[in-house]
Amino acid sequence: MNEFLNKLTSIVGPTHVQTSGDLSKYEQDWRKRAKGKALAVVSPGNTEEVSLIVKACLTQNVSIVPQGGNTSMVVGSIPNETGTQILLSLQRMNKVRTLDALNLTMTVESGCVLQQVQQAAEQAGYLFPLSLGSQGSCTIGGNLSTNAGGTQVVRYGNARELCLGLEVVSATGEIWHGLSGLRKDNTGYDLKNLYIGSEGTLGIITAATLKLYPMPAAKLTAWAGVQSIEQAVELLGLAHRTLGPALSGFEVMGQFALSLVDKHFPQMNVPLWKENPYCILLEASDNESESHARAQFEGLMEKAIEAEIITDAVIAESLSQAKALWLIRENITMAQATEGLNIKHDISIPVSKIAPFVLHTDALIAKKIEGVNIVNFGHLGDGNLHYNVQAPQGVDSKQFLIDFEHDINTLVYDSVMEYGGSISAEHGVGSLKVDTLKDYKDPTALVLMRSIKRALDPQNIFNPGRVINSL
Ligand code: FAD
Ligand code: 2HG
Ligand code: ZN
């Protein structure tokens, strides 16, 4: 093994192969659901180094766990406990390579932090719309590998839809130069879309060409209270009809989720939560003007109040007020983490079935566990709920997971299937949902997925055991 580590050192330099000291930021997932042990943490500085590392690992049959910002929700980016895998951190590969204003694209290395990509686009006068609560730490490589969603999908699509080309190191260590900025290219199988969403199991993404958009002339943000999940869905329909393509964000937040923000971040002054079972955060992005956007937005709110869909609303009057409203939404995850572990479900349901799903599933869970709390919030505009289940007041959250995680998962995912949904909308499968996927994914799809894995990674060198665990 020493010879192998020397080989890695000769590729990336001695300071970029770590085998001792505190490596917990690479070896432990942020929710502290699992901790692994790496043979070494290796941090390449360019694509050629990644290629040489993969070739070295192939000769020794050492598997590789790629990692960006390690913000995975599903324990996808840490090594297992064996101490035999290398952790490949892409964080040093963080250059913006080019920005092509006429083609509306930028090409960045995969270790660029999402916020850095957004800022580079903004400095050139453009918008890169992918937007997540973790944007200060997650990387674009991680976003593409998980096909991340976030809060702007209703208008711009998820990470897949924002990517035009990739550079990837394959499982033979070859470099696929696929950084095209083309919007049309029908020359065979869509390799880019195989790698996107593959969670590091098929290849290492080293760079990407991303779509840029003109900066909207105006953005408007509102916070509204509704009395039921049915009314939340009704408001979404009205927002689509009134705003058309200007609707750029539509988030739902249940009362218990907001009570956690109020409890752990009282300085945030959460509006309207005490008197409404759900609140909605709406955003419109307009390409015409502030006055046009405001007139349209205020029209929507008036209609919604007249039709008694919403009880009350606050429209942000300044950028800082809008930011403050978004900060409340983005901090629901941290408020949950402060409260203690809960059972997370990142689910997708057709929008038309969201209300019946929530009513049905809420009732089943309440019947099963007295006093249980449901942290229900998420990207309603995309039919994506974070339907998380929290221990009743006074019950230890770790013990709650030991006692109920399996049964609650079965209850929630069975219900998701009944309503035509998916067990992962945006966070992916990682390790946490591998077994669940086997039970809920179409069996033919699983066979095809295994064939793809065997064809592209015959030695099972990339992130083994994630997404699919038996080949
Ligand atoms: P990591 O966690 O490091 O890795 C994720 C997966 O991608 C792993 O399987 C890893 O092996 C693989 N991978 C990473 N980089 C590469 C690469 N270059 N090549 C190949 N494989 C690679 N997710 C959403 O979708 N929407 C949200 O709204 C959202 N909000 C969040 C809010 C908070 C506060 C937090 C903590 C997380 C949130 N997430 C969200 C989850 C997470 O941020 C995303 O999954 C993100 O895309 C992961 O990026 P990362 O760089 O941290 O990847
Ligand atoms: C979000 O939308 C994230 O804020 C996190 O996807 C969801 O905490 C969660 O369950
Ligand atoms: Zn989310």
CSV table of N, CA and C in Angstrom, one decimal, residues 184-312:
chain,number,residue,atom,x,y,z
A,184,LYS,N,-28.1,22.0,-29.4
A,184,LYS,CA,-28.6,20.9,-30.2
A,184,LYS,C,-27.4,20.0,-30.6
A,185,ASP,N,-27.5,18.7,-30.3
A,185,ASP,CA,-26.4,17.7,-30.7
A,185,ASP,C,-27.0,16.3,-30.7
A,186,ASN,N,-27.5,15.9,-31.8
A,186,ASN,CA,-28.1,14.5,-31.9
A,186,ASN,C,-27.1,13.5,-32.5
A,187,THR,N,-26.0,13.3,-31.8
A,187,THR,CA,-25.0,12.4,-32.4
A,187,THR,C,-24.9,11.1,-31.5
A,188,GLY,N,-26.0,10.5,-31.2
A,188,GLY,CA,-26.0,9.3,-30.5
A,188,GLY,C,-26.4,9.4,-29.1
A,189,TYR,N,-26.0,8.4,-28.2
A,189,TYR,CA,-26.5,8.3,-26.9
A,189,TYR,C,-26.1,9.6,-26.1
A,190,ASP,N,-27.0,9.9,-25.1
A,190,ASP,CA,-26.8,11.1,-24.4
A,190,ASP,C,-25.9,10.9,-23.1
A,191,LEU,N,-24.6,10.9,-23.3
A,191,LEU,CA,-23.6,10.6,-22.2
A,191,LEU,C,-23.8,11.6,-21.1
A,192,LYS,N,-23.9,12.8,-21.5
A,192,LYS,CA,-24.0,13.9,-20.4
A,192,LYS,C,-25.1,13.6,-19.4
A,193,ASN,N,-26.2,13.2,-20.0
A,193,ASN,CA,-27.3,12.9,-19.0
A,193,ASN,C,-27.3,11.6,-18.3
A,194,LEU,N,-26.3,10.7,-18.7
A,194,LEU,CA,-26.1,9.5,-17.9
A,194,LEU,C,-25.2,9.9,-16.7
A,195,TYR,N,-24.2,10.7,-16.9
A,195,TYR,CA,-23.4,11.1,-15.8
A,195,TYR,C,-24.1,12.0,-14.8
A,196,ILE,N,-25.0,12.9,-15.3
A,196,ILE,CA,-25.7,13.8,-14.4
A,196,ILE,C,-26.7,13.0,-13.6
A,197,GLY,N,-26.6,13.1,-12.3
A,197,GLY,CA,-27.5,12.4,-11.4
A,197,GLY,C,-27.0,11.0,-11.1
A,198,SER,N,-25.8,10.6,-11.5
A,198,SER,CA,-25.3,9.3,-11.2
A,198,SER,C,-24.5,9.2,-9.9
A,199,GLU,N,-24.5,10.3,-9.2
A,199,GLU,CA,-23.9,10.3,-7.8
A,199,GLU,C,-22.6,9.7,-7.7
A,200,GLY,N,-21.7,10.0,-8.6
A,200,GLY,CA,-20.3,9.5,-8.6
A,200,GLY,C,-20.1,8.1,-8.8
A,201,THR,N,-21.1,7.4,-9.3
A,201,THR,CA,-21.0,5.9,-9.5
A,201,THR,C,-20.6,5.6,-11.0
A,202,LEU,N,-20.5,6.5,-11.9
A,202,LEU,CA,-20.2,6.2,-13.3
A,202,LEU,C,-18.9,6.9,-13.8
A,203,GLY,N,-18.6,8.0,-13.2
A,203,GLY,CA,-17.4,8.8,-13.6
A,203,GLY,C,-17.2,10.0,-12.7
A,204,ILE,N,-16.0,10.6,-12.9
A,204,ILE,CA,-15.8,11.8,-12.1
A,204,ILE,C,-16.0,13.0,-13.0
A,205,ILE,N,-16.9,13.9,-12.6
A,205,ILE,CA,-17.1,15.1,-13.4
A,205,ILE,C,-16.0,16.1,-13.0
A,206,THR,N,-15.3,16.6,-14.0
A,206,THR,CA,-14.1,17.5,-13.7
A,206,THR,C,-14.5,18.9,-14.1
A,207,ALA,N,-15.3,19.1,-15.1
A,207,ALA,CA,-15.8,20.5,-15.5
A,207,ALA,C,-17.1,20.4,-16.2
A,208,ALA,N,-17.8,21.6,-16.3
A,208,ALA,CA,-19.1,21.6,-16.9
A,208,ALA,C,-19.3,22.9,-17.6
A,209,THR,N,-20.1,22.8,-18.8
A,209,THR,CA,-20.5,24.1,-19.4
A,209,THR,C,-22.0,24.3,-19.1
A,210,LEU,N,-22.2,25.5,-18.5
A,210,LEU,CA,-23.5,25.7,-17.9
A,210,LEU,C,-24.3,26.8,-18.7
A,211,LYS,N,-25.6,26.8,-18.6
A,211,LYS,CA,-26.4,27.8,-19.3
A,211,LYS,C,-26.5,29.1,-18.4
A,212,LEU,N,-26.4,30.2,-19.1
A,212,LEU,CA,-26.6,31.5,-18.4
A,212,LEU,C,-27.9,32.1,-18.9
A,213,TYR,N,-28.5,33.0,-18.1
A,213,TYR,CA,-29.7,33.7,-18.5
A,213,TYR,C,-29.5,35.2,-18.3
A,214,PRO,N,-30.2,36.0,-19.1
A,214,PRO,CA,-30.2,37.5,-18.8
A,214,PRO,C,-30.7,37.7,-17.3
A,215,MET,N,-30.1,38.7,-16.7
A,215,MET,CA,-30.6,39.0,-15.3
A,215,MET,C,-32.0,39.5,-15.5
A,216,PRO,N,-33.0,39.0,-14.7
A,216,PRO,CA,-34.3,39.6,-14.7
A,216,PRO,C,-34.3,41.1,-14.4
A,217,ALA,N,-35.2,41.9,-15.0
A,217,ALA,CA,-35.3,43.3,-14.7
A,217,ALA,C,-35.8,43.5,-13.3
A,218,ALA,N,-36.6,42.6,-12.8
A,218,ALA,CA,-37.2,42.8,-11.5
A,218,ALA,C,-37.5,41.5,-10.9
A,219,LYS,N,-37.4,41.5,-9.5
A,219,LYS,CA,-37.8,40.2,-8.8
A,219,LYS,C,-38.7,40.7,-7.7
A,220,LEU,N,-39.8,40.0,-7.5
A,220,LEU,CA,-40.8,40.3,-6.5
A,220,LEU,C,-41.0,39.1,-5.6
A,221,THR,N,-41.1,39.3,-4.3
A,221,THR,CA,-41.2,38.2,-3.4
A,221,THR,C,-42.4,38.5,-2.4
A,222,ALA,N,-43.2,37.4,-2.2
A,222,ALA,CA,-44.3,37.6,-1.3
A,222,ALA,C,-44.4,36.4,-0.3
A,223,TRP,N,-45.0,36.6,0.8
A,223,TRP,CA,-45.2,35.6,1.8
A,223,TRP,C,-46.7,35.6,2.1
A,224,ALA,N,-47.3,34.4,1.9
A,224,ALA,CA,-48.8,34.4,2.1
A,224,ALA,C,-49.2,33.3,3.1
A,225,GLY,N,-50.3,33.5,3.8
A,225,GLY,CA,-50.8,32.4,4.7
A,225,GLY,C,-52.0,31.7,4.1
A,226,VAL,N,-52.0,30.4,4.2
A,226,VAL,CA,-53.2,29.7,3.8
A,226,VAL,C,-53.7,28.7,4.9
A,227,GLN,N,-55.0,28.4,4.8
A,227,GLN,CA,-55.5,27.6,5.9
A,227,GLN,C,-55.4,26.1,5.7
A,228,SER,N,-55.0,25.7,4.4
A,228,SER,CA,-55.0,24.2,4.2
A,228,SER,C,-54.0,24.0,3.0
A,229,ILE,N,-53.6,22.7,2.9
A,229,ILE,CA,-52.8,22.3,1.8
A,229,ILE,C,-53.5,22.4,0.5
A,230,GLU,N,-54.8,22.2,0.5
A,230,GLU,CA,-55.6,22.3,-0.7
A,230,GLU,C,-55.5,23.8,-1.2
A,231,GLN,N,-55.6,24.7,-0.3
A,231,GLN,CA,-55.5,26.1,-0.7
A,231,GLN,C,-54.1,26.5,-1.2
A,232,ALA,N,-53.1,25.8,-0.6
A,232,ALA,CA,-51.7,26.1,-1.1
A,232,ALA,C,-51.6,25.7,-2.6
A,233,VAL,N,-52.2,24.5,-2.9
A,233,VAL,CA,-52.1,24.0,-4.3
A,233,VAL,C,-53.0,24.9,-5.2
A,234,GLU,N,-54.1,25.4,-4.7
A,234,GLU,CA,-55.0,26.3,-5.5
A,234,GLU,C,-54.2,27.6,-5.8
A,235,LEU,N,-53.5,28.1,-4.8
A,235,LEU,CA,-52.7,29.3,-5.0
A,235,LEU,C,-51.7,29.1,-6.1
A,236,LEU,N,-51.1,27.9,-6.1
A,236,LEU,CA,-50.1,27.6,-7.2
A,236,LEU,C,-50.7,27.7,-8.6
A,237,GLY,N,-51.9,27.1,-8.7
A,237,GLY,CA,-52.6,27.2,-10.0
A,237,GLY,C,-52.9,28.6,-10.4
A,238,LEU,N,-53.4,29.4,-9.5
A,238,LEU,CA,-53.7,30.8,-9.8
A,238,LEU,C,-52.4,31.6,-10.1
A,239,ALA,N,-51.3,31.3,-9.4
A,239,ALA,CA,-50.0,31.9,-9.7
A,239,ALA,C,-49.5,31.6,-11.1
A,240,HIS,N,-49.7,30.3,-11.5
A,240,HIS,CA,-49.3,29.9,-12.9
A,240,HIS,C,-50.1,30.7,-13.9
A,241,ARG,N,-51.5,30.8,-13.7
A,241,ARG,CA,-52.3,31.4,-14.6
A,241,ARG,C,-52.1,32.9,-14.7
A,242,THR,N,-51.8,33.5,-13.6
A,242,THR,CA,-51.6,35.0,-13.5
A,242,THR,C,-50.2,35.4,-14.0
A,243,LEU,N,-49.2,34.7,-13.6
A,243,LEU,CA,-47.8,35.2,-13.8
A,243,LEU,C,-47.2,34.5,-15.0
A,244,GLY,N,-47.8,33.4,-15.5
A,244,GLY,CA,-47.2,32.7,-16.6
A,244,GLY,C,-45.8,32.3,-16.3
A,245,PRO,N,-44.9,32.5,-17.3
A,245,PRO,CA,-43.5,32.0,-17.1
A,245,PRO,C,-42.7,32.9,-16.1
A,246,ALA,N,-43.3,34.0,-15.6
A,246,ALA,CA,-42.6,34.9,-14.7
A,246,ALA,C,-42.5,34.2,-13.3
A,247,LEU,N,-43.3,33.2,-13.0
A,247,LEU,CA,-43.3,32.5,-11.7
A,247,LEU,C,-42.0,31.8,-11.6
A,248,SER,N,-41.1,32.2,-10.6
A,248,SER,CA,-39.8,31.6,-10.5
A,248,SER,C,-39.6,30.9,-9.2
A,249,GLY,N,-40.5,31.0,-8.2
A,249,GLY,CA,-40.3,30.3,-7.0
A,249,GLY,C,-41.7,30.1,-6.3
A,250,PHE,N,-41.9,28.9,-5.8
A,250,PHE,CA,-43.2,28.7,-5.1
A,250,PHE,C,-42.9,27.6,-4.1
A,251,GLU,N,-42.7,28.1,-2.8
A,251,GLU,CA,-42.3,27.2,-1.7
A,251,GLU,C,-43.4,27.1,-0.7
A,252,VAL,N,-43.6,25.9,-0.2
A,252,VAL,CA,-44.6,25.7,0.9
A,252,VAL,C,-43.9,25.5,2.2
A,253,MET,N,-44.5,26.0,3.3
A,253,MET,CA,-43.8,25.7,4.6
A,253,MET,C,-44.9,25.5,5.6
A,254,GLY,N,-44.9,24.3,6.2
A,254,GLY,CA,-46.0,23.9,7.2
A,254,GLY,C,-45.7,24.6,8.5
A,255,GLN,N,-46.7,24.6,9.3
A,255,GLN,CA,-46.7,25.4,10.6
A,255,GLN,C,-45.6,24.8,11.5
A,256,PHE,N,-45.4,23.5,11.6
A,256,PHE,CA,-44.4,22.9,12.5
A,256,PHE,C,-43.0,23.3,12.0
A,257,ALA,N,-42.8,23.3,10.7
A,257,ALA,CA,-41.5,23.6,10.2
A,257,ALA,C,-41.2,25.1,10.6
A,258,LEU,N,-42.1,25.9,10.4
A,258,LEU,CA,-41.9,27.4,10.8
A,258,LEU,C,-41.7,27.6,12.3
A,259,SER,N,-42.4,26.7,13.0
A,259,SER,CA,-42.3,26.9,14.5
A,259,SER,C,-40.8,26.5,14.9
A,260,LEU,N,-40.2,25.7,14.2
A,260,LEU,CA,-38.8,25.3,14.5
A,260,LEU,C,-37.9,26.5,14.2
A,261,VAL,N,-38.1,27.2,13.1
A,261,VAL,CA,-37.3,28.4,12.7
A,261,VAL,C,-37.6,29.4,13.8
A,262,ASP,N,-38.8,29.6,14.2
A,262,ASP,CA,-39.1,30.6,15.2
A,262,ASP,C,-38.4,30.3,16.5
A,263,LYS,N,-38.4,29.0,16.8
A,263,LYS,CA,-37.8,28.5,18.1
A,263,LYS,C,-36.2,28.7,18.1
A,264,HIS,N,-35.6,28.3,17.0
A,264,HIS,CA,-34.1,28.3,17.0
A,264,HIS,C,-33.5,29.6,16.4
A,265,PHE,N,-34.3,30.3,15.6
A,265,PHE,CA,-33.8,31.6,15.0
A,265,PHE,C,-34.8,32.7,15.3
A,266,PRO,N,-35.1,33.0,16.6
A,266,PRO,CA,-36.2,33.9,16.8
A,266,PRO,C,-36.0,35.3,16.2
A,267,GLN,N,-34.7,35.7,16.0
A,267,GLN,CA,-34.4,37.0,15.4
A,267,GLN,C,-35.0,37.1,13.9
A,268,MET,N,-35.4,36.0,13.3
A,268,MET,CA,-35.8,36.0,11.9
A,268,MET,C,-37.3,36.5,11.8
A,269,ASN,N,-38.0,36.7,12.9
A,269,ASN,CA,-39.4,37.2,12.8
A,269,ASN,C,-40.2,36.5,11.7
A,270,VAL,N,-40.5,35.3,11.9
A,270,VAL,CA,-41.3,34.6,10.8
A,270,VAL,C,-42.7,35.2,10.8
A,271,PRO,N,-43.2,35.6,9.6
A,271,PRO,CA,-44.5,36.2,9.6
A,271,PRO,C,-45.6,35.2,9.4
A,272,LEU,N,-46.8,35.5,9.9
A,272,LEU,CA,-48.1,34.8,9.7
A,272,LEU,C,-48.1,33.3,10.1
A,273,TRP,N,-47.1,32.8,10.7
A,273,TRP,CA,-47.1,31.3,10.9
A,273,TRP,C,-48.0,30.8,12.0
A,274,LYS,N,-48.2,31.7,13.0
A,274,LYS,CA,-49.0,31.2,14.1
A,274,LYS,C,-50.5,31.0,13.8
A,275,GLU,N,-51.0,31.9,12.8
A,275,GLU,CA,-52.4,31.8,12.5
A,275,GLU,C,-52.7,31.0,11.2
A,276,ASN,N,-51.7,30.4,10.6
A,276,ASN,CA,-51.9,29.7,9.3
A,276,ASN,C,-51.2,28.3,9.3
A,277,PRO,N,-52.0,27.3,9.0
A,277,PRO,CA,-51.3,25.9,9.0
A,277,PRO,C,-50.2,25.8,7.9
A,278,TYR,N,-50.3,26.6,6.9
A,278,TYR,CA,-49.2,26.6,5.9
A,278,TYR,C,-48.9,28.1,5.5
A,279,CYS,N,-47.6,28.4,5.2
A,279,CYS,CA,-47.3,29.6,4.5
A,279,CYS,C,-46.6,29.3,3.2
A,280,ILE,N,-46.7,30.3,2.3
A,280,ILE,CA,-46.2,30.2,0.9
A,280,ILE,C,-45.2,31.3,0.7
A,281,LEU,N,-44.1,30.9,0.1
A,281,LEU,CA,-43.1,32.0,-0.4
A,281,LEU,C,-43.2,31.9,-1.9
A,282,LEU,N,-43.5,33.1,-2.5
A,282,LEU,CA,-43.7,33.1,-3.9
A,282,LEU,C,-42.7,34.1,-4.5
A,283,GLU,N,-42.2,33.8,-5.7
A,283,GLU,CA,-41.3,34.8,-6.3
A,283,GLU,C,-41.7,34.9,-7.8
A,284,ALA,N,-41.6,36.1,-8.3
A,284,ALA,CA,-41.8,36.3,-9.7
A,284,ALA,C,-40.6,37.0,-10.3
A,285,SER,N,-40.1,36.6,-11.4
A,285,SER,CA,-38.9,37.3,-12.0
A,285,SER,C,-39.4,37.8,-13.4
A,286,ASP,N,-39.3,39.1,-13.5
A,286,ASP,CA,-39.9,39.7,-14.7
A,286,ASP,C,-38.8,40.3,-15.6
A,287,ASN,N,-39.0,40.1,-16.9
A,287,ASN,CA,-38.0,40.6,-17.9
A,287,ASN,C,-38.3,42.0,-18.4
A,288,GLU,N,-39.5,42.5,-18.0
A,288,GLU,CA,-39.9,43.9,-18.5
A,288,GLU,C,-39.4,45.0,-17.5
A,289,SER,N,-40.1,45.2,-16.4
A,289,SER,CA,-39.7,46.3,-15.5
A,289,SER,C,-40.3,46.0,-14.1
A,290,GLU,N,-39.8,46.7,-13.1
A,290,GLU,CA,-40.3,46.6,-11.8
A,290,GLU,C,-41.8,47.0,-11.7
A,291,SER,N,-42.2,48.0,-12.4
A,291,SER,CA,-43.6,48.4,-12.3
A,291,SER,C,-44.5,47.4,-12.9
A,292,HIS,N,-44.1,46.8,-14.0
A,292,HIS,CA,-44.9,45.8,-14.6
A,292,HIS,C,-45.0,44.6,-13.7
A,293,ALA,N,-43.9,44.2,-13.1
A,293,ALA,CA,-43.9,43.0,-12.2
A,293,ALA,C,-44.7,43.3,-11.0
A,294,ARG,N,-44.6,44.5,-10.4
A,294,ARG,CA,-45.4,44.8,-9.2
A,294,ARG,C,-46.9,44.8,-9.5
A,295,ALA,N,-47.3,45.3,-10.6
A,295,ALA,CA,-48.7,45.4,-10.9
A,295,ALA,C,-49.3,44.0,-11.0
A,296,GLN,N,-48.5,43.1,-11.7
A,296,GLN,CA,-48.9,41.7,-12.0
A,296,GLN,C,-49.0,41.0,-10.6
A,297,PHE,N,-48.0,41.2,-9.8
A,297,PHE,CA,-47.9,40.5,-8.5
A,297,PHE,C,-49.0,40.9,-7.5
A,298,GLU,N,-49.2,42.3,-7.5
A,298,GLU,CA,-50.2,42.7,-6.6
A,298,GLU,C,-51.6,42.3,-7.0
A,299,GLY,N,-51.8,42.2,-8.4
A,299,GLY,CA,-53.0,41.7,-8.9
A,299,GLY,C,-53.2,40.3,-8.5
A,300,LEU,N,-52.2,39.5,-8.5
A,300,LEU,CA,-52.3,38.1,-8.0
A,300,LEU,C,-52.7,38.0,-6.6
A,301,MET,N,-52.1,38.8,-5.7
A,301,MET,CA,-52.4,38.7,-4.3
A,301,MET,C,-53.8,39.2,-4.0
A,302,GLU,N,-54.3,40.2,-4.8
A,302,GLU,CA,-55.6,40.7,-4.6
A,302,GLU,C,-56.6,39.6,-5.0
A,303,LYS,N,-56.4,39.0,-6.1
A,303,LYS,CA,-57.3,37.9,-6.6
A,303,LYS,C,-57.4,36.8,-5.5
A,304,ALA,N,-56.2,36.5,-5.0
A,304,ALA,CA,-56.1,35.3,-4.0
A,304,ALA,C,-56.9,35.7,-2.8
A,305,ILE,N,-56.8,36.9,-2.3
A,305,ILE,CA,-57.5,37.3,-1.1
A,305,ILE,C,-59.0,37.4,-1.4
A,306,GLU,N,-59.4,38.0,-2.6
A,306,GLU,CA,-60.8,38.0,-2.9
A,306,GLU,C,-61.4,36.6,-3.0
A,307,ALA,N,-60.7,35.6,-3.6
A,307,ALA,CA,-61.2,34.3,-3.7
A,307,ALA,C,-61.1,33.5,-2.4
A,308,GLU,N,-60.6,34.1,-1.4
A,308,GLU,CA,-60.4,33.5,-0.1
A,308,GLU,C,-59.5,32.3,-0.1
A,309,ILE,N,-58.4,32.4,-1.0
A,309,ILE,CA,-57.4,31.3,-1.1
A,309,ILE,C,-56.4,31.6,0.0
A,310,ILE,N,-56.0,32.9,0.1
A,310,ILE,CA,-55.0,33.2,1.2
A,310,ILE,C,-55.7,34.1,2.2
A,311,THR,N,-55.2,34.0,3.4
A,311,THR,CA,-55.8,34.8,4.5
A,311,THR,C,-55.1,36.2,4.6
A,312,ASP,N,-53.8,36.3,4.3
A,312,ASP,CA,-53.1,37.5,4.4
A,312,ASP,C,-51.8,37.3,3.6
